[in-house]
Amino acid sequence: MSTTLAGFADPVLEAQRCFRALLEAMSRPGRVQRLATGLEPPSPLSQAAAAVLLTLADSDTPVWTDAGAGAADWLRFHAGCPLAAAPEGATFLLACAAPPPLAALQAGTEEEPHRSATLVLQVAELQEGAGWRLTGPGIESVHRLLVKGLPDGFLAAWTANHARFPRGVDVVLCAGDRLAALPRSTRIEEP
Amino acid sequence: MSEPTSPLPAGIAARRRWMGVLARASAAEIAERLGQAPPLPPHQRLRGPETGLAMVRGRQGGDGAPFNLGEMTVTRCSVRLADGLVGHAYVAGRDKQQAEWAAVLDAALQNPALRPALLEAVIEPLATAQAERAQRDARKAAATRVQFFTMATMR
């Protein structure tokens, strides 16, 4: 396990800044946040997805990823996180291609809904003001978000995920250095 | 100090030796030797230098149950040179300068073109000084040794 790429130049400050952006994204679902980090992540990871994983993952959170051995080594080296063999065992999942089915991931229990997985999904583009109509906690009336490059059937899977609230999976969409969050409480409607 | 004997490939055994020598040397000692060595190549920090705690585990005899002896402060650093070589260092204590130099030296020593000069100018003098210090301490300790006899041998 070794890598030739650096992580955060200033781990404390950059992880705090990134955490703040994630908090903002989670509390205002669908709002796009920019993460200005000087990170050079291994391919195929985007800057935002890499920064989110470096910020959240540690030795207590198994990570599952489909990004290949180079990215997995980089994550193990800088975040110190164990790698989960199967998506069902992971706390954080990083999907660059089609993600595993949301229904198969850890969804927490009725008593402890926070024991659920968070899926970091790389997409092609995020754009506000068009596309989906998002409603739910954190959105005053309606928020519009257009996501390009999503796997087929995501909306149906999301509706099922939303229906089992308070259990369920949270999703962070990342494109380049931009990210938007979809907490399980958010309802998505086609435009 | 005796070198650990293990069936490791020669390259790994040599690297283990210089990493050990660098981990036992202080930043001041390394700086002094670096002054007389060819300049180190520029490097980029991959991780650290950062200080943390490591649990030291012990085992009584060869087959006792492992137990936690206590925690110690460890500083680690990983660097990359321009030619892609990666060097690592884990040193006891909180001296970040020592950890960074040790990591850069570990990376540079993996380059066969730089290795002979660095071994001669940095590692060998440090190893000699450490061996002398260990011998001196051993002599001091030996002078205060008390021989215990059992009744059986005195009879």
mmCIF file of C-alpha atoms in Angstrom:
data_model
loop_
_atom_site.group_PDB
_atom_site.id
_atom_site.type_symbol
_atom_site.label_atom_id
_atom_site.label_comp_id
_atom_site.label_asym_id
_atom_site.label_seq_id
_atom_site.Cartn_x
_atom_site.Cartn_y
_atom_site.Cartn_z
ATOM 1 C CA MET A 1 0.000 0.000 0.000
ATOM 2 C CA SER A 2 1.745 3.114 -1.164
ATOM 3 C CA THR A 3 1.044 5.981 -3.455
ATOM 4 C CA THR A 4 2.971 8.666 -5.272
ATOM 5 C CA LEU A 5 0.301 11.356 -4.982
ATOM 6 C CA ALA A 6 -0.084 13.805 -2.134
ATOM 7 C CA GLY A 7 -3.195 14.303 -0.035
ATOM 8 C CA PHE A 8 -4.322 17.566 1.543
ATOM 9 C CA ALA A 9 -1.413 19.994 1.799
ATOM 10 C CA ASP A 10 -2.758 21.223 5.156
ATOM 11 C CA PRO A 11 -4.866 18.312 6.426
ATOM 12 C CA VAL A 12 -6.494 20.125 9.347
ATOM 13 C CA LEU A 13 -7.573 23.341 7.617
ATOM 14 C CA GLU A 14 -8.543 21.783 4.309
ATOM 15 C CA ALA A 15 -10.523 18.973 5.918
ATOM 16 C CA GLN A 16 -12.352 21.546 8.057
ATOM 17 C CA ARG A 17 -13.167 23.682 5.018
ATOM 18 C CA CYS A 18 -14.376 20.653 3.128
ATOM 19 C CA PHE A 19 -16.452 19.478 6.083
ATOM 20 C CA ARG A 20 -18.071 22.893 6.280
ATOM 21 C CA ALA A 21 -18.966 22.728 2.574
ATOM 22 C CA LEU A 22 -20.424 19.251 3.037
ATOM 23 C CA LEU A 23 -22.469 20.405 6.011
ATOM 24 C CA GLU A 24 -23.785 23.276 3.923
ATOM 25 C CA ALA A 25 -24.575 20.899 1.060
ATOM 26 C CA MET A 26 -26.384 18.427 3.332
ATOM 27 C CA SER A 27 -28.452 21.128 5.031
ATOM 28 C CA ARG A 28 -29.498 22.688 1.714
ATOM 29 C CA PRO A 29 -30.131 19.683 -0.521
ATOM 30 C CA GLY A 30 -29.388 20.244 -4.169
ATOM 31 C CA ARG A 31 -27.433 23.473 -3.693
ATOM 32 C CA VAL A 32 -24.120 23.169 -5.487
ATOM 33 C CA GLN A 33 -21.010 23.852 -3.398
ATOM 34 C CA ARG A 34 -17.567 24.496 -4.809
ATOM 35 C CA LEU A 35 -14.574 22.926 -3.125
ATOM 36 C CA ALA A 36 -11.421 24.849 -3.820
ATOM 37 C CA THR A 37 -8.694 22.424 -2.784
ATOM 38 C CA GLY A 38 -5.320 22.057 -4.418
ATOM 39 C CA LEU A 39 -5.785 18.318 -4.431
ATOM 40 C CA GLU A 40 -4.319 16.162 -7.217
ATOM 41 C CA PRO A 41 -6.378 13.000 -6.848
ATOM 42 C CA PRO A 42 -5.506 9.780 -8.664
ATOM 43 C CA SER A 43 -7.573 9.111 -11.761
ATOM 44 C CA PRO A 44 -10.514 8.524 -12.091
ATOM 45 C CA LEU A 45 -11.357 10.441 -8.914
ATOM 46 C CA SER A 46 -12.661 13.989 -9.207
ATOM 47 C CA GLN A 47 -11.325 16.655 -6.862
ATOM 48 C CA ALA A 48 -14.572 16.940 -4.943
ATOM 49 C CA ALA A 49 -15.078 13.191 -4.496
ATOM 50 C CA ALA A 50 -11.489 12.745 -3.338
ATOM 51 C CA ALA A 51 -11.746 15.642 -0.875
ATOM 52 C CA VAL A 52 -15.030 14.314 0.557
ATOM 53 C CA LEU A 53 -13.498 10.893 1.169
ATOM 54 C CA LEU A 54 -10.334 12.349 2.725
ATOM 55 C CA THR A 55 -12.509 14.461 5.014
ATOM 56 C CA LEU A 56 -14.966 11.804 6.136
ATOM 57 C CA ALA A 57 -13.184 8.459 6.004
ATOM 58 C CA ASP A 58 -10.922 7.249 8.790
ATOM 59 C CA SER A 59 -9.865 4.000 10.417
ATOM 60 C CA ASP A 60 -13.393 3.361 11.755
ATOM 61 C CA THR A 61 -15.181 3.625 8.411
ATOM 62 C CA PRO A 62 -14.818 0.867 5.822
ATOM 63 C CA VAL A 63 -14.801 2.319 2.317
ATOM 64 C CA TRP A 64 -15.917 0.539 -0.817
ATOM 65 C CA THR A 65 -14.840 1.875 -4.185
ATOM 66 C CA ASP A 66 -14.981 0.868 -7.835
ATOM 67 C CA ALA A 67 -12.243 3.350 -8.762
ATOM 68 C CA GLY A 68 -9.460 0.787 -9.074
ATOM 69 C CA ALA A 69 -6.343 -0.144 -7.146
ATOM 70 C CA GLY A 70 -4.526 3.181 -7.570
ATOM 71 C CA ALA A 71 -7.350 5.197 -6.042
ATOM 72 C CA ALA A 72 -7.926 2.610 -3.318
ATOM 73 C CA ASP A 73 -4.238 2.707 -2.326
ATOM 74 C CA TRP A 74 -4.315 6.495 -2.257
ATOM 75 C CA LEU A 75 -7.352 6.466 0.035
ATOM 76 C CA ARG A 76 -5.835 3.827 2.320
ATOM 77 C CA PHE A 77 -2.606 5.808 2.552
ATOM 78 C CA HIS A 78 -4.075 9.231 3.270
ATOM 79 C CA ALA A 79 -7.319 8.445 5.083
ATOM 80 C CA GLY A 80 -6.145 5.252 6.810
ATOM 81 C CA CYS A 81 -9.514 3.652 6.113
ATOM 82 C CA PRO A 82 -10.058 -0.083 5.702
ATOM 83 C CA LEU A 83 -11.421 -1.198 2.342
ATOM 84 C CA ALA A 84 -14.693 -3.088 2.335
ATOM 85 C CA ALA A 85 -14.844 -6.138 0.087
ATOM 86 C CA ALA A 86 -18.587 -5.818 -0.518
ATOM 87 C CA PRO A 87 -20.786 -2.696 -0.727
ATOM 88 C CA GLU A 88 -22.973 -4.039 2.090
ATOM 89 C CA GLY A 89 -20.109 -3.717 4.570
ATOM 90 C CA ALA A 90 -19.110 -0.148 3.751
ATOM 91 C CA THR A 91 -19.835 3.093 5.585
ATOM 92 C CA PHE A 92 -18.744 5.213 2.642
ATOM 93 C CA LEU A 93 -18.983 4.197 -1.000
ATOM 94 C CA LEU A 94 -17.265 5.904 -3.866
ATOM 95 C CA ALA A 95 -18.762 5.068 -7.246
ATOM 96 C CA CYS A 96 -17.267 6.333 -10.489
ATOM 97 C CA ALA A 97 -19.390 4.088 -12.702
ATOM 98 C CA ALA A 98 -22.795 2.550 -11.959
ATOM 99 C CA PRO A 99 -23.166 2.397 -8.160
ATOM 100 C CA PRO A 100 -24.332 -0.716 -6.318
ATOM 101 C CA PRO A 101 -28.124 -0.776 -5.731
ATOM 102 C CA LEU A 102 -29.113 1.658 -2.972
ATOM 103 C CA ALA A 103 -31.334 -1.001 -1.406
ATOM 104 C CA ALA A 104 -28.293 -3.240 -0.793
ATOM 105 C CA LEU A 105 -26.365 -0.666 1.264
ATOM 106 C CA GLN A 106 -26.417 -0.188 5.018
ATOM 107 C CA ALA A 107 -29.570 1.768 5.798
ATOM 108 C CA GLY A 108 -29.296 1.975 9.586
ATOM 109 C CA THR A 109 -32.049 0.804 11.906
ATOM 110 C CA GLU A 110 -35.214 2.500 13.113
ATOM 111 C CA GLU A 111 -33.492 3.113 16.468
ATOM 112 C CA GLU A 112 -30.133 4.147 14.966
ATOM 113 C CA PRO A 113 -30.732 5.567 11.498
ATOM 114 C CA HIS A 114 -27.309 7.231 11.512
ATOM 115 C CA ARG A 115 -25.667 3.831 11.119
ATOM 116 C CA SER A 116 -26.233 4.044 7.401
ATOM 117 C CA ALA A 117 -23.973 4.301 4.389
ATOM 118 C CA THR A 118 -23.166 7.453 2.424
ATOM 119 C CA LEU A 119 -22.713 7.092 -1.309
ATOM 120 C CA VAL A 120 -20.314 9.475 -3.054
ATOM 121 C CA LEU A 121 -21.313 9.346 -6.701
ATOM 122 C CA GLN A 122 -19.277 10.899 -9.496
ATOM 123 C CA VAL A 123 -21.438 12.417 -12.214
ATOM 124 C CA ALA A 124 -20.649 14.360 -15.364
ATOM 125 C CA GLU A 125 -22.213 17.707 -14.503
ATOM 126 C CA LEU A 126 -24.272 19.516 -11.865
ATOM 127 C CA GLN A 127 -26.372 22.501 -12.752
ATOM 128 C CA GLU A 128 -28.852 24.490 -10.693
ATOM 129 C CA GLY A 129 -32.040 26.078 -11.967
ATOM 130 C CA ALA A 130 -33.142 23.288 -14.297
ATOM 131 C CA GLY A 131 -33.969 19.603 -14.215
ATOM 132 C CA TRP A 132 -35.290 17.791 -11.126
ATOM 133 C CA ARG A 133 -37.659 19.442 -8.671
ATOM 134 C CA LEU A 134 -36.389 18.848 -5.142
ATOM 135 C CA THR A 135 -38.571 19.329 -2.068
ATOM 136 C CA GLY A 136 -38.156 18.469 1.584
ATOM 137 C CA PRO A 137 -36.349 19.668 4.714
ATOM 138 C CA GLY A 138 -33.779 22.364 3.963
ATOM 139 C CA ILE A 139 -35.635 23.626 0.875
ATOM 140 C CA GLU A 140 -38.064 26.508 1.299
ATOM 141 C CA SER A 141 -40.361 25.683 -1.617
ATOM 142 C CA VAL A 142 -38.739 23.964 -4.575
ATOM 143 C CA HIS A 143 -35.128 23.675 -5.716
ATOM 144 C CA ARG A 144 -34.148 22.725 -9.244
ATOM 145 C CA LEU A 145 -31.100 20.582 -9.926
ATOM 146 C CA LEU A 146 -29.955 19.117 -13.216
ATOM 147 C CA VAL A 147 -27.603 16.142 -12.975
ATOM 148 C CA LYS A 148 -25.941 14.736 -16.065
ATOM 149 C CA GLY A 149 -24.295 11.336 -16.211
ATOM 150 C CA LEU A 150 -26.471 9.529 -13.677
ATOM 151 C CA PRO A 151 -26.924 5.761 -13.963
ATOM 152 C CA ASP A 152 -30.253 4.519 -15.347
ATOM 153 C CA GLY A 153 -32.925 3.845 -12.800
ATOM 154 C CA PHE A 154 -31.460 6.183 -10.183
ATOM 155 C CA LEU A 155 -34.712 8.065 -9.701
ATOM 156 C CA ALA A 156 -36.716 4.901 -9.036
ATOM 157 C CA ALA A 157 -34.068 3.694 -6.582
ATOM 158 C CA TRP A 158 -34.093 7.112 -4.911
ATOM 159 C CA THR A 159 -37.879 7.085 -4.499
ATOM 160 C CA ALA A 160 -37.630 3.697 -2.766
ATOM 161 C CA ASN A 161 -34.774 5.012 -0.617
ATOM 162 C CA HIS A 162 -36.776 8.112 0.352
ATOM 163 C CA ALA A 163 -39.782 5.958 1.263
ATOM 164 C CA ARG A 164 -38.001 4.055 4.043
ATOM 165 C CA PHE A 165 -37.166 7.209 6.022
ATOM 166 C CA PRO A 166 -35.744 7.424 8.723
ATOM 167 C CA ARG A 167 -33.707 4.533 7.369
ATOM 168 C CA GLY A 168 -31.946 5.007 4.061
ATOM 169 C CA VAL A 169 -28.798 6.095 2.300
ATOM 170 C CA ASP A 170 -27.514 9.650 1.754
ATOM 171 C CA VAL A 171 -25.914 10.551 -1.558
ATOM 172 C CA VAL A 172 -23.248 13.136 -2.374
ATOM 173 C CA LEU A 173 -23.041 13.963 -6.080
ATOM 174 C CA CYS A 174 -19.616 15.154 -7.237
ATOM 175 C CA ALA A 175 -18.587 16.652 -10.561
ATOM 176 C CA GLY A 176 -15.122 18.127 -10.884
ATOM 177 C CA ASP A 177 -14.668 20.450 -7.903
ATOM 178 C CA ARG A 178 -18.421 20.848 -7.354
ATOM 179 C CA LEU A 179 -20.729 18.819 -5.162
ATOM 180 C CA ALA A 180 -24.371 18.654 -4.160
ATOM 181 C CA ALA A 181 -25.962 16.445 -1.527
ATOM 182 C CA LEU A 182 -29.154 14.437 -1.524
ATOM 183 C CA PRO A 183 -30.052 13.493 2.040
ATOM 184 C CA ARG A 184 -32.600 10.691 2.337
ATOM 185 C CA SER A 185 -35.276 13.192 3.403
ATOM 186 C CA THR A 186 -35.287 14.891 -0.008
ATOM 187 C CA ARG A 187 -38.086 14.110 -2.471
ATOM 188 C CA ILE A 188 -37.150 14.208 -6.169
ATOM 189 C CA GLU A 189 -39.699 14.734 -8.935
ATOM 190 C CA GLU A 190 -39.095 14.712 -12.660
ATOM 191 C CA PRO A 191 -39.633 18.157 -14.191
ATOM 192 C CA MET B 1 24.016 -3.258 18.036
ATOM 193 C CA SER B 2 23.538 -6.541 16.216
ATOM 194 C CA GLU B 3 21.806 -6.431 12.871
ATOM 195 C CA PRO B 4 18.539 -8.309 12.681
ATOM 196 C CA THR B 5 19.038 -11.581 10.871
ATOM 197 C CA SER B 6 16.211 -12.497 8.565
ATOM 198 C CA PRO B 7 15.823 -14.098 5.160
ATOM 199 C CA LEU B 8 14.956 -10.756 3.574
ATOM 200 C CA PRO B 9 16.176 -9.829 0.091
ATOM 201 C CA ALA B 10 19.402 -7.842 0.243
ATOM 202 C CA GLY B 11 17.719 -4.625 -0.920
ATOM 203 C CA ILE B 12 15.142 -4.689 1.848
ATOM 204 C CA ALA B 13 17.714 -5.568 4.488
ATOM 205 C CA ALA B 14 19.883 -2.619 3.403
ATOM 206 C CA ARG B 15 16.923 -0.273 3.399
ATOM 207 C CA ARG B 16 15.857 -1.490 6.830
ATOM 208 C CA ARG B 17 19.361 -0.768 8.093
ATOM 209 C CA TRP B 18 19.506 2.831 6.844
ATOM 210 C CA MET B 19 15.972 3.536 8.006
ATOM 211 C CA GLY B 20 16.934 2.279 11.450
ATOM 212 C CA VAL B 21 20.099 4.376 11.549
ATOM 213 C CA LEU B 22 18.163 7.493 10.509
ATOM 214 C CA ALA B 23 15.430 6.819 13.064
ATOM 215 C CA ARG B 24 18.016 6.649 15.847
ATOM 216 C CA ALA B 25 19.903 9.789 14.784
ATOM 217 C CA SER B 26 18.838 13.238 15.974
ATOM 218 C CA ALA B 27 18.030 16.080 13.587
ATOM 219 C CA ALA B 28 21.221 17.866 14.631
ATOM 220 C CA GLU B 29 23.349 14.826 13.827
ATOM 221 C CA ILE B 30 21.677 14.371 10.441
ATOM 222 C CA ALA B 31 22.126 18.091 9.660
ATOM 223 C CA GLU B 32 25.822 17.843 10.502
ATOM 224 C CA ARG B 33 26.303 14.894 8.145
ATOM 225 C CA LEU B 34 24.204 16.471 5.394
ATOM 226 C CA GLY B 35 26.571 19.437 5.423
ATOM 227 C CA GLN B 36 29.280 17.145 4.094
ATOM 228 C CA ALA B 37 27.115 15.203 1.657
ATOM 229 C CA PRO B 38 26.054 15.988 -1.891
ATOM 230 C CA PRO B 39 22.904 18.167 -1.877
ATOM 231 C CA LEU B 40 19.627 16.289 -1.527
ATOM 232 C CA PRO B 41 17.256 16.343 -4.503
ATOM 233 C CA PRO B 42 14.141 18.525 -4.142
ATOM 234 C CA HIS B 43 11.099 16.715 -2.754
ATOM 235 C CA GLN B 44 7.369 17.041 -2.351
ATOM 236 C CA ARG B 45 5.580 16.091 0.865
ATOM 237 C CA LEU B 46 3.048 13.307 0.431
ATOM 238 C CA ARG B 47 2.001 13.008 4.051
ATOM 239 C CA GLY B 48 3.139 14.814 7.141
ATOM 240 C CA PRO B 49 5.465 15.296 8.883
ATOM 241 C CA GLU B 50 2.877 14.618 11.535
ATOM 242 C CA THR B 51 3.051 13.442 15.137
ATOM 243 C CA GLY B 52 0.839 10.824 16.696
ATOM 244 C CA LEU B 53 0.736 7.997 19.180
ATOM 245 C CA ALA B 54 1.571 4.376 18.566
ATOM 246 C CA MET B 55 0.766 1.554 20.959
ATOM 247 C CA VAL B 56 3.834 -0.449 21.873
ATOM 248 C CA ARG B 57 2.986 -4.089 22.439
ATOM 249 C CA GLY B 58 5.078 -6.512 24.398
ATOM 250 C CA ARG B 59 5.235 -10.263 24.817
ATOM 251 C CA GLN B 60 6.883 -12.051 27.699
ATOM 252 C CA GLY B 61 9.365 -14.617 26.537
ATOM 253 C CA GLY B 62 8.823 -16.013 23.093
ATOM 254 C CA ASP B 63 5.349 -17.356 23.659
ATOM 255 C CA GLY B 64 3.699 -15.152 26.284
ATOM 256 C CA ALA B 65 0.407 -13.453 25.689
ATOM 257 C CA PRO B 66 0.819 -10.054 24.019
ATOM 258 C CA PHE B 67 0.100 -7.065 26.247
ATOM 259 C CA ASN B 68 0.068 -3.307 25.742
ATOM 260 C CA LEU B 69 3.242 -1.859 27.188
ATOM 261 C CA GLY B 70 2.228 1.738 26.664
ATOM 262 C CA GLU B 71 1.909 4.441 24.062
ATOM 263 C CA MET B 72 4.822 6.296 22.535
ATOM 264 C CA THR B 73 5.038 9.446 20.461
ATOM 265 C CA VAL B 74 5.900 8.805 16.841
ATOM 266 C CA THR B 75 6.458 11.261 14.008
ATOM 267 C CA ARG B 76 6.058 10.079 10.454
ATOM 268 C CA CYS B 77 6.672 11.579 7.060
ATOM 269 C CA SER B 78 6.406 10.430 3.452
ATOM 270 C CA VAL B 79 7.931 12.313 0.550
ATOM 271 C CA ARG B 80 8.293 11.940 -3.192
ATOM 272 C CA LEU B 81 11.294 12.977 -5.251
ATOM 273 C CA ALA B 82 11.043 14.408 -8.746
ATOM 274 C CA ASP B 83 12.006 11.028 -10.241
ATOM 275 C CA GLY B 84 9.052 9.342 -8.520
ATOM 276 C CA LEU B 85 10.922 7.592 -5.697
ATOM 277 C CA VAL B 86 8.932 7.587 -2.464
ATOM 278 C CA GLY B 87 10.607 7.644 0.931
ATOM 279 C CA HIS B 88 9.044 6.958 4.319
ATOM 280 C CA ALA B 89 10.172 7.633 7.865
ATOM 281 C CA TYR B 90 8.774 6.768 11.266
ATOM 282 C CA VAL B 91 10.847 8.191 14.108
ATOM 283 C CA ALA B 92 10.336 8.221 17.860
ATOM 284 C CA GLY B 93 9.566 11.589 19.415
ATOM 285 C CA ARG B 94 8.168 14.756 17.919
ATOM 286 C CA ASP B 95 11.065 16.034 15.814
ATOM 287 C CA LYS B 96 9.451 16.823 12.458
ATOM 288 C CA GLN B 97 12.705 17.974 10.870
ATOM 289 C CA GLN B 98 14.336 14.637 11.641
ATOM 290 C CA ALA B 99 11.363 12.753 10.180
ATOM 291 C CA GLU B 100 11.395 14.797 6.987
ATOM 292 C CA TRP B 101 15.151 14.445 6.450
ATOM 293 C CA ALA B 102 14.942 10.733 7.181
ATOM 294 C CA ALA B 103 12.169 10.353 4.594
ATOM 295 C CA VAL B 104 14.062 12.334 1.942
ATOM 296 C CA LEU B 105 17.214 10.343 2.628
ATOM 297 C CA ASP B 106 15.243 7.095 2.422
ATOM 298 C CA ALA B 107 13.966 8.110 -0.989
ATOM 299 C CA ALA B 108 17.350 9.307 -2.248
ATOM 300 C CA LEU B 109 19.106 6.182 -0.961
ATOM 301 C CA GLN B 110 16.832 4.067 -3.165
ATOM 302 C CA ASN B 111 18.406 5.721 -6.201
ATOM 303 C CA PRO B 112 21.500 3.636 -7.122
ATOM 304 C CA ALA B 113 23.231 6.748 -8.508
ATOM 305 C CA LEU B 114 23.023 8.637 -5.208
ATOM 306 C CA ARG B 115 23.312 5.701 -2.833
ATOM 307 C CA PRO B 116 27.097 5.193 -2.522
ATOM 308 C CA ALA B 117 27.846 8.857 -1.787
ATOM 309 C CA LEU B 118 25.018 9.194 0.733
ATOM 310 C CA LEU B 119 25.841 5.923 2.454
ATOM 311 C CA GLU B 120 29.430 7.026 2.860
ATOM 312 C CA ALA B 121 28.736 10.616 3.914
ATOM 313 C CA VAL B 122 25.641 10.157 6.093
ATOM 314 C CA ILE B 123 24.673 6.624 7.028
ATOM 315 C CA GLU B 124 28.059 5.066 7.842
ATOM 316 C CA PRO B 125 29.267 7.901 10.133
ATOM 317 C CA LEU B 126 25.911 7.908 11.931
ATOM 318 C CA ALA B 127 26.002 4.121 12.305
ATOM 319 C CA THR B 128 29.562 4.258 13.673
ATOM 320 C CA ALA B 129 28.625 6.961 16.176
ATOM 321 C CA GLN B 130 25.589 4.996 17.279
ATOM 322 C CA ALA B 131 27.591 1.796 17.692
ATOM 323 C CA GLU B 132 30.190 3.664 19.800
ATOM 324 C CA ARG B 133 27.463 5.179 21.946
ATOM 325 C CA ALA B 134 25.857 1.785 22.469
ATOM 326 C CA GLN B 135 29.225 0.269 23.410
ATOM 327 C CA ARG B 136 29.981 3.071 25.844
ATOM 328 C CA ASP B 137 26.610 2.645 27.504
ATOM 329 C CA ALA B 138 27.109 -1.105 27.643
ATOM 330 C CA ARG B 139 30.535 -0.628 29.283
ATOM 331 C CA LYS B 140 29.075 1.760 31.840
ATOM 332 C CA ALA B 141 26.309 -0.667 32.649
ATOM 333 C CA ALA B 142 28.711 -3.613 32.827
ATOM 334 C CA ALA B 143 30.853 -1.801 35.420
ATOM 335 C CA THR B 144 27.921 -1.724 37.832
ATOM 336 C CA ARG B 145 26.845 -5.300 37.298
ATOM 337 C CA VAL B 146 26.274 -7.354 40.412
ATOM 338 C CA GLN B 147 26.875 -11.089 40.331
ATOM 339 C CA PHE B 148 24.346 -13.108 42.250
ATOM 340 C CA PHE B 149 25.208 -16.575 43.476
ATOM 341 C CA THR B 150 22.871 -19.199 44.686
ATOM 342 C CA MET B 151 23.670 -21.218 47.770
ATOM 343 C CA ALA B 152 24.207 -24.255 45.608
ATOM 344 C CA THR B 153 27.164 -22.741 43.749
ATOM 345 C CA MET B 154 28.738 -21.299 46.915
ATOM 346 C CA ARG B 155 28.798 -24.600 48.748
#
